[in-house]
mmCIF file of N, CA and C in Angstrom:
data_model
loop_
_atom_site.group_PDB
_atom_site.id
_atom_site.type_symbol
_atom_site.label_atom_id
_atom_site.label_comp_id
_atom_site.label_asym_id
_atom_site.label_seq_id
_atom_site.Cartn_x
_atom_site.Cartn_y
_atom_site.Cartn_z
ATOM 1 N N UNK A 1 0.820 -1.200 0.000
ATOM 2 C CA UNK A 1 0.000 0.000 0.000
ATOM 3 C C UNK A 1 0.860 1.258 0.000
ATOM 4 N N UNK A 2 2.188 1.006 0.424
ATOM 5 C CA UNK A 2 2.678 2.229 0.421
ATOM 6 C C UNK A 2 3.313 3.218 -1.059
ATOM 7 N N UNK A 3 3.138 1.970 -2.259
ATOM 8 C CA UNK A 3 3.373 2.600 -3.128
ATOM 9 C C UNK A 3 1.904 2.786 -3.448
ATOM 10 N N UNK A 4 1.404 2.566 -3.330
ATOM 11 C CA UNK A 4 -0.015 3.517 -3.829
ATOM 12 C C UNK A 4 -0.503 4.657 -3.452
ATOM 13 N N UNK A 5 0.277 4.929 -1.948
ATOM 14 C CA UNK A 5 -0.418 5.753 -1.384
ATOM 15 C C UNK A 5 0.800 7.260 -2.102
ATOM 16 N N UNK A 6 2.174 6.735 -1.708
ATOM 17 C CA UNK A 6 3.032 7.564 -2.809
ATOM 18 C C UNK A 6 2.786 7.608 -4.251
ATOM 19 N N UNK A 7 1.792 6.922 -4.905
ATOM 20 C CA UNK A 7 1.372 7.596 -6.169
ATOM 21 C C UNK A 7 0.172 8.493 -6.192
ATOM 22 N N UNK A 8 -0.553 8.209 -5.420
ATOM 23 C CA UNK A 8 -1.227 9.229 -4.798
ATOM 24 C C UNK A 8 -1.043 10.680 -4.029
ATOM 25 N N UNK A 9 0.197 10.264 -4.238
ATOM 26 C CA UNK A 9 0.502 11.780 -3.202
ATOM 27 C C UNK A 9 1.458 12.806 -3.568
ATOM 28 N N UNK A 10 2.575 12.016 -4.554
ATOM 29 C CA UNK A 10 3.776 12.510 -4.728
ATOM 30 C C UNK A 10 3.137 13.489 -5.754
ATOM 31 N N UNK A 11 3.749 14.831 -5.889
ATOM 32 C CA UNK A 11 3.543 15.564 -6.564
ATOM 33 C C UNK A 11 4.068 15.700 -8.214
ATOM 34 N N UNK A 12 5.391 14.674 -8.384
ATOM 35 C CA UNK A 12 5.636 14.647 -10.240
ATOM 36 C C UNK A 12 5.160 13.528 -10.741
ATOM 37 N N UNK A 13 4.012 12.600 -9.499
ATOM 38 C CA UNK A 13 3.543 11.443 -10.377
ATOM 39 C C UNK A 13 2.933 12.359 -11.744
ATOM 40 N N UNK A 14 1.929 13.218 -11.678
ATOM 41 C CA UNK A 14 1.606 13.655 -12.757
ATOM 42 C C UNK A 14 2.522 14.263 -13.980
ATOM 43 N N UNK A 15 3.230 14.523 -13.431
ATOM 44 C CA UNK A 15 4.442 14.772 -14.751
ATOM 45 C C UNK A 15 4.750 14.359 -15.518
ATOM 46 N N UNK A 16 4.823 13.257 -14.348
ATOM 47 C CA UNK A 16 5.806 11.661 -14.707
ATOM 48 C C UNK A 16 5.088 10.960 -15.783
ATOM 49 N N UNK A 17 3.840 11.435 -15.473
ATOM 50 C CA UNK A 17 2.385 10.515 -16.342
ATOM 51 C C UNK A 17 2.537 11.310 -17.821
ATOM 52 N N UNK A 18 2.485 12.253 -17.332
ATOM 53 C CA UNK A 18 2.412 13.061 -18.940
ATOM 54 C C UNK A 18 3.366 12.781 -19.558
ATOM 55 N N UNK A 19 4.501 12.988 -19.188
ATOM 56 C CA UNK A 19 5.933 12.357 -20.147
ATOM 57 C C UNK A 19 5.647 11.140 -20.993
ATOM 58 N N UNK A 20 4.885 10.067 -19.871
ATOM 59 C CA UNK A 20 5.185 8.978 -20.581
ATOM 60 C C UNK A 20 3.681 9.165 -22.055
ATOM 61 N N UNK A 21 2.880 9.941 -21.965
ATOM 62 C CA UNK A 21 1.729 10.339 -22.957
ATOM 63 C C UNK A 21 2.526 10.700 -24.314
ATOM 64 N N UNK A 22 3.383 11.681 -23.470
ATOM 65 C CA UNK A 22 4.371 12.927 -24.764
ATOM 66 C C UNK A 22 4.824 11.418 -25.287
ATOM 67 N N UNK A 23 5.860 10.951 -24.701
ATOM 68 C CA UNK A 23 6.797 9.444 -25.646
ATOM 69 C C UNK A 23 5.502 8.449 -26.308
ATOM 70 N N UNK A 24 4.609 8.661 -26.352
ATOM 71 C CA UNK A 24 3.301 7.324 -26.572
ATOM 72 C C UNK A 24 3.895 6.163 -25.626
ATOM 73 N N UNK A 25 4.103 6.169 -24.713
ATOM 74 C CA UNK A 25 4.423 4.889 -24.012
ATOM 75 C C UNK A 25 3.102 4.321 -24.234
ATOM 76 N N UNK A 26 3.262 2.977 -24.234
ATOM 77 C CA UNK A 26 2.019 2.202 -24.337
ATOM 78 C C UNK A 26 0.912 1.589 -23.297
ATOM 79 N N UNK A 27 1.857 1.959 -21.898
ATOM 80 C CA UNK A 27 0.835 1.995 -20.688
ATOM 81 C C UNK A 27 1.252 2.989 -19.645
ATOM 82 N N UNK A 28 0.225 2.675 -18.537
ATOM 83 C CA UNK A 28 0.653 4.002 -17.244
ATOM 84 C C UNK A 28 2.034 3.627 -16.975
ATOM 85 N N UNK A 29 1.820 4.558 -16.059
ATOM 86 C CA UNK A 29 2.989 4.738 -14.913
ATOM 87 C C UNK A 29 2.601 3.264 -14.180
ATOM 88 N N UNK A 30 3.873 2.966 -13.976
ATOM 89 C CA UNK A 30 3.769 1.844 -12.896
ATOM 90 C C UNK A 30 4.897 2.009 -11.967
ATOM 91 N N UNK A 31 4.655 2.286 -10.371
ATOM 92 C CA UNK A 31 5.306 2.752 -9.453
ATOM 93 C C UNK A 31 5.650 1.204 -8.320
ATOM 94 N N UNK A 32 6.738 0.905 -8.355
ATOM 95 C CA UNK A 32 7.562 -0.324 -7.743
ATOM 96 C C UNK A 32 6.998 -0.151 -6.357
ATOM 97 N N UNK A 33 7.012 -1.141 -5.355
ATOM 98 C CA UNK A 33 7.401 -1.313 -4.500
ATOM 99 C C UNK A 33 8.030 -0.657 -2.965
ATOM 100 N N UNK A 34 8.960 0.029 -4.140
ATOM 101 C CA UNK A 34 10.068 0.908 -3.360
ATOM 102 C C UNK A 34 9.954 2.269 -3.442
ATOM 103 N N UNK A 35 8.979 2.797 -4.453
ATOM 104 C CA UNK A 35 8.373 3.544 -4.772
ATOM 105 C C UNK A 35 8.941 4.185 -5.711
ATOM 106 N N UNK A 36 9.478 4.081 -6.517
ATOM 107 C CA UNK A 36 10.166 4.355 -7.648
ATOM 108 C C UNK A 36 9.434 3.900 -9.291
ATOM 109 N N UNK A 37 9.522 5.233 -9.829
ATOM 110 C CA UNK A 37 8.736 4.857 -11.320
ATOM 111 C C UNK A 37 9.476 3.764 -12.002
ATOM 112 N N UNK A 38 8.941 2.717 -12.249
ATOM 113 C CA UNK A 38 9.435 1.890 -13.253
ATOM 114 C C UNK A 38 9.194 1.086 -14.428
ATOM 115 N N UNK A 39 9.689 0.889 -15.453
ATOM 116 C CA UNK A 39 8.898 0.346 -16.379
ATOM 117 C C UNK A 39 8.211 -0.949 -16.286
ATOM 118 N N UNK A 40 7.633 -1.302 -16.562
ATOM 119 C CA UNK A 40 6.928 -2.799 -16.516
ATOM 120 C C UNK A 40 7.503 -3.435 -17.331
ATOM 121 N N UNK A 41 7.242 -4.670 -17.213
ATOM 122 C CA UNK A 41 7.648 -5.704 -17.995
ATOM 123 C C UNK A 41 6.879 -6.058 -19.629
ATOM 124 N N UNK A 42 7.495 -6.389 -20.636
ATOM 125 C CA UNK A 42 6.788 -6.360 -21.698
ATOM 126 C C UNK A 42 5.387 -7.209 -21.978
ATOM 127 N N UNK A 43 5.708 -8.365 -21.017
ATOM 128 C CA UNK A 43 4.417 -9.329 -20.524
ATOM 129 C C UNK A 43 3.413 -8.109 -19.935
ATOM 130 N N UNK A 44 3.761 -7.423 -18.688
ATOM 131 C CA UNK A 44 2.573 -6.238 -18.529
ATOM 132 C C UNK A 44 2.164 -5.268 -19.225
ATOM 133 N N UNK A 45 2.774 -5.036 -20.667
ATOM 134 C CA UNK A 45 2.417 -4.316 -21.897
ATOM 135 C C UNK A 45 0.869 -5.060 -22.588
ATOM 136 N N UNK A 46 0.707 -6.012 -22.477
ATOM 137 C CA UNK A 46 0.675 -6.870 -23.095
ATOM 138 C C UNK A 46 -1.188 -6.582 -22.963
ATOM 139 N N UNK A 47 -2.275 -6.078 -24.089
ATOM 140 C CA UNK A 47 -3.202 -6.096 -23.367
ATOM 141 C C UNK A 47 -4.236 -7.237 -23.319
ATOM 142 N N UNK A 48 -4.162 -8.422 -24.106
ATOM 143 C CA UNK A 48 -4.250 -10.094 -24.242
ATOM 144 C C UNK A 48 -3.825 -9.853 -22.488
ATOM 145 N N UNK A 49 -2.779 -10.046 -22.295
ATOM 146 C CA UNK A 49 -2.472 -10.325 -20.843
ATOM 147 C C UNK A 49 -3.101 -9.754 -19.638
ATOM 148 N N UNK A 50 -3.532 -7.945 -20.310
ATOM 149 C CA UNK A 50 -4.016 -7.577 -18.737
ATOM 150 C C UNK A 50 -5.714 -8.138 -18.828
ATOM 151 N N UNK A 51 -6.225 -8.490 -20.290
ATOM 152 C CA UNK A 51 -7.554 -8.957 -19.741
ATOM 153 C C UNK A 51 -7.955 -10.061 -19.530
ATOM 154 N N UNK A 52 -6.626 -11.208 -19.313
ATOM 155 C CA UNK A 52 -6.942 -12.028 -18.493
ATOM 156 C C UNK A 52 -6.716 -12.133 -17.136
ATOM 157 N N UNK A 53 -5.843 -11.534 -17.005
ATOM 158 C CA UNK A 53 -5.300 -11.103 -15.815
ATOM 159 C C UNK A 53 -6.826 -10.240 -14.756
ATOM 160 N N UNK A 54 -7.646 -9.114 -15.374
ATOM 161 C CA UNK A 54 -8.878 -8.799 -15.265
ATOM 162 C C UNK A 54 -9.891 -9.811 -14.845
ATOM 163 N N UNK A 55 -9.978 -10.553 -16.268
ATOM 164 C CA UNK A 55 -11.411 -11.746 -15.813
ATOM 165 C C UNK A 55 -10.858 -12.799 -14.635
ATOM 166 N N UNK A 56 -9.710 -13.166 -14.435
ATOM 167 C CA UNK A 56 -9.128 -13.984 -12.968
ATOM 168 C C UNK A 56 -9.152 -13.112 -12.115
ATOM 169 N N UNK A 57 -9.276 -12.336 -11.868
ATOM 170 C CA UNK A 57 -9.498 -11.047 -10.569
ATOM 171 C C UNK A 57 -10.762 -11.401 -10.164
ATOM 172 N N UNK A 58 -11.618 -10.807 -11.421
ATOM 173 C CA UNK A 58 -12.770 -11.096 -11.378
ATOM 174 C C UNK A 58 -13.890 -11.759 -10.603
ATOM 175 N N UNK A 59 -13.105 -13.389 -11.054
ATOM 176 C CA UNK A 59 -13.701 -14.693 -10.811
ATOM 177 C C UNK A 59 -13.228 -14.817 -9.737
ATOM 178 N N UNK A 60 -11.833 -14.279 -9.329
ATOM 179 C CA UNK A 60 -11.271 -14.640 -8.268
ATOM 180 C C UNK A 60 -12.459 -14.473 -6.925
ATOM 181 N N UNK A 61 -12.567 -13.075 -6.918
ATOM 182 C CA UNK A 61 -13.445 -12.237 -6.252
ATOM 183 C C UNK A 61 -15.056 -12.310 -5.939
ATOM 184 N N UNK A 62 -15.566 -13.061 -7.310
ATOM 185 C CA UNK A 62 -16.967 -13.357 -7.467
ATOM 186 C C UNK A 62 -18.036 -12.685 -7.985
ATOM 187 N N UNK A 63 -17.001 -11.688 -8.779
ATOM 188 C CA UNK A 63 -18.224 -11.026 -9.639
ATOM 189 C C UNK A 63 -18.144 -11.346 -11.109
ATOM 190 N N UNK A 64 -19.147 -11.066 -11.398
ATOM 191 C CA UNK A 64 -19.730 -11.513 -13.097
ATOM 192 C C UNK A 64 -18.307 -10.662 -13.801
ATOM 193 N N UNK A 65 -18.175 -10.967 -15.145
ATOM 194 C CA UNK A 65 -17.303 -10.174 -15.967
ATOM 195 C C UNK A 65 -17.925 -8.724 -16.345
ATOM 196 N N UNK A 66 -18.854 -8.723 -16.574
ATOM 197 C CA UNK A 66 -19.640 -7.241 -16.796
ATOM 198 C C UNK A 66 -19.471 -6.746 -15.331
ATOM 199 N N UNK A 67 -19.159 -6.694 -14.986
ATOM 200 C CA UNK A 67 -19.522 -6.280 -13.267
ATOM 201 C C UNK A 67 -19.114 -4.401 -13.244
ATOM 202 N N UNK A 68 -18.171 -4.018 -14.165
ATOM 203 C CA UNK A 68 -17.992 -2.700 -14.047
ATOM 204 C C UNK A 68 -18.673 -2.047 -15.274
ATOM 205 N N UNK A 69 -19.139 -2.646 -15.880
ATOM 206 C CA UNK A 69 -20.139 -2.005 -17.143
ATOM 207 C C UNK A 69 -21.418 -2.024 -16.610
ATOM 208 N N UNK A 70 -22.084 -2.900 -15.850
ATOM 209 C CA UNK A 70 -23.198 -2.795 -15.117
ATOM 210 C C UNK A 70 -23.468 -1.865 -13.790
ATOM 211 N N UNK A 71 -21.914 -1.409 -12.841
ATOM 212 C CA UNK A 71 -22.025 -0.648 -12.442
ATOM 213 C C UNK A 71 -22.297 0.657 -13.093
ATOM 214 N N UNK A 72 -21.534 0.889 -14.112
ATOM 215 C CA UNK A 72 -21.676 1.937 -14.649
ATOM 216 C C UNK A 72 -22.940 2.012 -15.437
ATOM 217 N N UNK A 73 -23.495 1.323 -15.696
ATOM 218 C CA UNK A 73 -24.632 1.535 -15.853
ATOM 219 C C UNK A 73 -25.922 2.100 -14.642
ATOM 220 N N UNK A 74 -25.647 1.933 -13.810
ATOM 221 C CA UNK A 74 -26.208 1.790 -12.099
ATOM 222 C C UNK A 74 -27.135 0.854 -11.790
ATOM 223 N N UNK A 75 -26.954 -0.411 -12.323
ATOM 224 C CA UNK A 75 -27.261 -1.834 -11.991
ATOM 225 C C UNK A 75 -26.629 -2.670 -10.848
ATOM 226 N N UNK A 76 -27.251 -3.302 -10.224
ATOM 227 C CA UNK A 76 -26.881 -3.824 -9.211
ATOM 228 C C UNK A 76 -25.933 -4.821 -9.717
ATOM 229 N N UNK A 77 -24.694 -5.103 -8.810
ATOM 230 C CA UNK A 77 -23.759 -6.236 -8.882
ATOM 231 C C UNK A 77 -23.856 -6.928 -7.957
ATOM 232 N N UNK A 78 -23.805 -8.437 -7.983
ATOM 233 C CA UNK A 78 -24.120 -9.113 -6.583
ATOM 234 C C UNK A 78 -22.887 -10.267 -6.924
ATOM 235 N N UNK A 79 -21.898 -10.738 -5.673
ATOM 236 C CA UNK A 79 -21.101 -11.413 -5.348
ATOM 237 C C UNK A 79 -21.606 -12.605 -5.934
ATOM 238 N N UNK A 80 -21.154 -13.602 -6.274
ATOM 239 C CA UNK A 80 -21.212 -15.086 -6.477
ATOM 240 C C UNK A 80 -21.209 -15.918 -4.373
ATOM 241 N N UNK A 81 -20.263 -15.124 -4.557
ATOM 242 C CA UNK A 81 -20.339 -15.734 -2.643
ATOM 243 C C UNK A 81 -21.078 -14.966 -1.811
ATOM 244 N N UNK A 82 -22.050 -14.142 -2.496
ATOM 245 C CA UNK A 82 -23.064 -13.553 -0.896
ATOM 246 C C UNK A 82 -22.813 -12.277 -0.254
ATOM 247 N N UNK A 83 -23.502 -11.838 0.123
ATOM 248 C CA UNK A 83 -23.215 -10.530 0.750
ATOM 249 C C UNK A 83 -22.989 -10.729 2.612
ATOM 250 N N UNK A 84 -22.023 -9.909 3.205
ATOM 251 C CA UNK A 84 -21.518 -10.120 4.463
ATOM 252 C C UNK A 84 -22.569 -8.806 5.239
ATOM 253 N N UNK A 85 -23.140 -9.945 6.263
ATOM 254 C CA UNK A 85 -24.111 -9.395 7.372
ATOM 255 C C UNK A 85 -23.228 -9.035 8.663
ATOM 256 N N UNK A 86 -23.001 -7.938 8.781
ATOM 257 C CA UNK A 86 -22.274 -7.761 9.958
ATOM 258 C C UNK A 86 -23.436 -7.882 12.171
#
């Protein structure tokens, strides 16, 4: 979380973002670990790869594959495993 929260916060992430727009890089910014901009790997270029990578999230999780087109639609999404009653 802590690199997320430093991409969230740091002030030349946006810079950083635009640069890579100006070069056509072919995806975002992707911020390491350590928190340092770094390139991804050509496998994470890859967009065959990120939408499977997507629908196993997905399934992982238990929602339908439409699940963010139906939100955006403002349709209800419902878990495969149930909703938690506190």
């Amino acid at each position: 979380s802590r690199s997320a929260l430093f991409a969230a916060t740091d002030p030349q992430i946006p810079e950083y973002c635009e640069s890579l727009k100006t070069d056509e890089w072919p995806v975002c910014a992707f911020i390491s670990q350590g928190c340092h901009p770094i390139n991804p790997s050509k496998e994470a270029q890859s967009v065959e790869t990120s939408f499977e990578v997507w629908e196993k999230t997905l399934e992982m999780i238990g929602l339908p594959s439409d699940a963010v087109e139906r939100l955006i639609e403002g349709k209800e999404v419902r878990c495969r495993y149930g909703t938690r009653k506190d």
